Amino acid sequence: MFPLGFKNKHKKITSEIYQNIIERSRSKFFYLHMDIDDSFESRFDIIILHSFIIFYFLKNFSDNERKLSQFLFDFMFDDFDNNLREMGFGDIAVNKKMKVFITAFYGRIANYSQGVDQIQNNKNDDILHQAILNNIYKGKELDVNYIEYFKKYTLKNLDFFNSRDVKTNIDERFKFLDFSKEEKSNER
């Protein structure tokens, strides 16, 4: 259950959850070992994947708990806006880019949601496979093991969050499972 007085604490909690998303999304493992381009667009896509995992977990809870999704969305897009401004974009350019980001966000969230729903309903992973290939890897040809890793990563993190109650996940700021050490040791 959501802590009482969350409205007053939401900025701190949301900021810490978002910081966790950012730290996980910046993991060198993704860029050094998973063949992801270290670019603004790729980092955006990894952030969206991690935020999707949290949004998907929260979607079946009461309105009170789901408010966190809106707080997180608002915080994340405020950060994107601030980053664009720090990069030197003016108001008009920022507004145009933010519209592109929001459209991309909703498209990716819808694709990932359909993919996870499809796996849960009939064990078919085609949609999630294609979503990861198109969003994270921009459709480039690559070793299918990279896509398998991200499917496993997404589903195991969802299972992990679903195995715990909302309060625990919020208290721990949705700490993601880390498979990078396991994967690096398998490469040897």
Short mmCIF file of C-alpha atoms in Angstrom, two decimals:
data_model
loop_
_atom_site.label_atom_id
_atom_site.label_comp_id
_atom_site.label_asym_id
_atom_site.label_seq_id
_atom_site.Cartn_x
_atom_site.Cartn_y
_atom_site.Cartn_z
CA MET A 1 0.00 0.00 0.00
CA PHE A 2 1.11 3.53 -0.68
CA PRO A 3 2.39 5.38 2.37
CA LEU A 4 0.05 7.98 3.80
CA GLY A 5 1.11 11.49 2.96
CA PHE A 6 2.67 10.30 -0.29
CA LYS A 7 1.64 13.49 -2.05
CA ASN A 8 4.07 15.43 0.13
CA LYS A 9 6.85 12.86 -0.28
CA HIS A 10 6.27 12.00 -3.94
CA LYS A 11 8.99 14.25 -5.31
CA LYS A 12 11.69 12.65 -3.18
CA ILE A 13 10.48 9.11 -3.79
CA THR A 14 9.95 9.71 -7.50
CA SER A 15 13.36 11.33 -7.82
CA GLU A 16 15.03 8.35 -6.14
CA ILE A 17 13.15 5.82 -8.30
CA TYR A 18 14.08 7.79 -11.42
CA GLN A 19 17.70 7.99 -10.29
CA ASN A 20 17.68 4.21 -9.95
CA ILE A 21 16.35 3.93 -13.53
CA ILE A 22 19.06 6.28 -14.77
CA GLU A 23 21.87 4.49 -12.92
CA ARG A 24 20.74 1.11 -14.22
CA SER A 25 20.30 2.48 -17.75
CA ARG A 26 23.84 3.87 -17.72
CA SER A 27 25.35 0.51 -16.84
CA LYS A 28 28.44 0.07 -19.00
CA PHE A 29 27.44 -3.57 -19.38
CA PHE A 30 24.68 -2.64 -21.84
CA TYR A 31 27.02 -0.63 -24.04
CA LEU A 32 30.17 -2.76 -23.79
CA HIS A 33 28.69 -6.25 -23.78
CA MET A 34 25.22 -6.02 -25.33
CA ASP A 35 26.12 -4.25 -28.61
CA ILE A 36 24.06 -1.13 -27.87
CA ASP A 37 25.26 2.14 -29.35
CA ASP A 38 26.25 4.60 -26.63
CA SER A 39 24.11 7.44 -27.95
CA PHE A 40 21.40 9.75 -26.65
CA GLU A 41 18.72 7.76 -28.50
CA SER A 42 19.94 4.41 -27.18
CA ARG A 43 20.09 5.71 -23.63
CA PHE A 44 16.55 7.05 -24.05
CA ASP A 45 15.42 3.57 -25.12
CA ILE A 46 17.09 1.85 -22.17
CA ILE A 47 15.48 4.37 -19.81
CA ILE A 48 12.09 3.70 -21.40
CA LEU A 49 12.54 -0.07 -21.03
CA HIS A 50 13.29 0.30 -17.33
CA SER A 51 10.42 2.71 -16.77
CA PHE A 52 8.12 0.30 -18.65
CA ILE A 53 8.95 -2.46 -16.15
CA ILE A 54 7.81 -0.22 -13.30
CA PHE A 55 4.73 1.10 -15.15
CA TYR A 56 3.68 -2.42 -16.10
CA PHE A 57 4.02 -3.57 -12.50
CA LEU A 58 1.91 -0.64 -11.23
CA LYS A 59 -0.88 -0.84 -13.82
CA ASN A 60 -3.02 -3.35 -11.91
CA PHE A 61 -3.05 -1.57 -8.58
CA SER A 62 -5.48 0.95 -7.12
CA ASP A 63 -5.61 4.56 -8.24
CA ASN A 64 -3.55 5.55 -5.22
CA GLU A 65 -0.63 3.32 -6.20
CA ARG A 66 -0.95 4.14 -9.90
CA LYS A 67 -0.39 7.82 -9.12
CA LEU A 68 3.27 6.91 -8.86
CA SER A 69 3.26 6.15 -12.59
CA GLN A 70 2.09 9.68 -13.36
CA PHE A 71 4.60 11.22 -10.95
CA LEU A 72 7.38 9.16 -12.55
CA PHE A 73 6.27 10.04 -16.09
CA ASP A 74 6.16 13.76 -15.22
CA PHE A 75 9.53 13.65 -13.49
CA MET A 76 11.14 11.74 -16.36
CA PHE A 77 9.89 14.10 -19.04
CA ASP A 78 10.83 17.16 -17.00
CA ASP A 79 14.34 15.69 -16.89
CA PHE A 80 14.34 15.11 -20.66
CA ASP A 81 13.20 18.71 -21.16
CA ASN A 82 15.94 20.02 -18.86
CA ASN A 83 18.58 17.91 -20.62
CA LEU A 84 17.58 19.29 -24.01
CA ARG A 85 17.81 22.84 -22.68
CA GLU A 86 21.25 22.11 -21.18
CA MET A 87 22.30 20.83 -24.60
CA GLY A 88 21.45 24.26 -26.00
CA PHE A 89 18.06 23.72 -27.59
CA GLY A 90 15.64 26.65 -27.50
CA ASP A 91 11.95 26.62 -26.54
CA ILE A 92 10.59 25.80 -30.00
CA ALA A 93 13.11 23.01 -30.63
CA VAL A 94 12.53 21.58 -27.14
CA ASN A 95 8.76 21.54 -27.68
CA LYS A 96 9.15 19.74 -31.01
CA LYS A 97 11.58 17.20 -29.58
CA MET A 98 9.40 16.60 -26.52
CA LYS A 99 6.46 15.76 -28.77
CA VAL A 100 8.66 13.23 -30.57
CA PHE A 101 9.83 11.79 -27.23
CA ILE A 102 6.29 11.46 -25.88
CA THR A 103 5.08 9.77 -29.06
CA ALA A 104 8.07 7.42 -28.99
CA PHE A 105 7.48 6.71 -25.29
CA TYR A 106 3.84 5.73 -25.75
CA GLY A 107 4.65 3.60 -28.79
CA ARG A 108 7.40 1.72 -26.97
CA ILE A 109 5.31 1.24 -23.83
CA ALA A 110 2.44 -0.12 -25.96
CA ASN A 111 4.78 -2.51 -27.81
CA TYR A 112 6.42 -3.80 -24.64
CA SER A 113 3.01 -4.18 -22.95
CA GLN A 114 1.61 -6.14 -25.89
CA GLY A 115 4.72 -8.30 -25.89
CA VAL A 116 4.53 -9.15 -22.20
CA ASP A 117 0.76 -9.71 -22.42
CA GLN A 118 1.27 -12.07 -25.35
CA ILE A 119 3.87 -14.07 -23.41
CA GLN A 120 1.57 -14.30 -20.39
CA ASN A 121 -1.42 -15.32 -22.51
CA ASN A 122 0.06 -17.84 -24.92
CA LYS A 123 3.83 -18.01 -24.29
CA ASN A 124 4.56 -16.47 -27.69
CA ASP A 125 7.36 -13.91 -27.51
CA ASP A 126 7.25 -12.55 -31.10
CA ILE A 127 5.95 -9.09 -30.19
CA LEU A 128 8.43 -8.54 -27.34
CA HIS A 129 11.26 -9.85 -29.53
CA GLN A 130 10.34 -7.41 -32.30
CA ALA A 131 9.89 -4.50 -29.85
CA ILE A 132 13.37 -5.03 -28.41
CA LEU A 133 14.90 -5.44 -31.86
CA ASN A 134 13.24 -2.27 -33.20
CA ASN A 135 13.55 -0.04 -30.14
CA ILE A 136 16.83 -0.95 -28.52
CA TYR A 137 18.71 -2.20 -31.57
CA LYS A 138 16.98 -0.05 -34.26
CA GLY A 139 16.32 -3.16 -36.38
CA LYS A 140 19.99 -3.92 -37.04
CA GLU A 141 21.13 -7.47 -37.63
CA LEU A 142 22.79 -8.94 -34.56
CA ASP A 143 23.25 -12.00 -32.44
CA VAL A 144 19.79 -13.13 -31.28
CA ASN A 145 21.27 -13.76 -27.81
CA TYR A 146 21.23 -10.00 -27.19
CA ILE A 147 17.48 -9.89 -27.72
CA GLU A 148 17.02 -13.02 -25.61
CA TYR A 149 18.96 -11.33 -22.82
CA PHE A 150 16.65 -8.30 -22.82
CA LYS A 151 13.52 -10.48 -22.91
CA LYS A 152 14.85 -12.46 -19.94
CA TYR A 153 15.93 -9.26 -18.18
CA THR A 154 12.50 -7.65 -18.64
CA LEU A 155 10.50 -10.70 -17.58
CA LYS A 156 12.69 -11.57 -14.59
CA ASN A 157 12.50 -8.01 -13.28
CA LEU A 158 8.72 -8.05 -13.68
CA ASP A 159 8.57 -11.40 -11.86
CA PHE A 160 10.82 -10.00 -9.14
CA PHE A 161 8.62 -6.93 -8.60
CA ASN A 162 5.47 -9.06 -8.75
CA SER A 163 6.88 -11.39 -6.07
CA ARG A 164 6.96 -8.46 -3.63
CA ASP A 165 4.32 -6.07 -2.43
CA VAL A 166 4.02 -2.49 -3.66
CA LYS A 167 5.29 -0.99 -0.43
CA THR A 168 8.51 -3.05 -0.53
CA ASN A 169 9.16 -2.09 -4.14
CA ILE A 170 8.56 1.59 -3.39
CA ASP A 171 10.63 1.47 -0.20
CA GLU A 172 13.50 -0.05 -2.18
CA ARG A 173 12.88 2.39 -5.07
CA PHE A 174 12.29 -0.43 -7.54
CA LYS A 175 15.81 -1.78 -7.41
CA PHE A 176 16.34 -3.82 -10.57
CA LEU A 177 17.94 -7.24 -10.69
CA ASP A 178 21.48 -7.15 -12.05
CA PHE A 179 22.40 -9.91 -14.48
CA SER A 180 25.51 -8.22 -15.85
CA LYS A 181 27.91 -10.02 -13.49
CA GLU A 182 26.30 -13.36 -14.29
CA GLU A 183 26.46 -12.69 -18.02
CA LYS A 184 30.10 -11.52 -17.94
CA SER A 185 31.15 -14.65 -16.05
CA ASN A 186 29.41 -16.80 -18.69
CA GLU A 187 31.54 -15.17 -21.41
CA ARG A 188 34.77 -16.55 -19.94
#
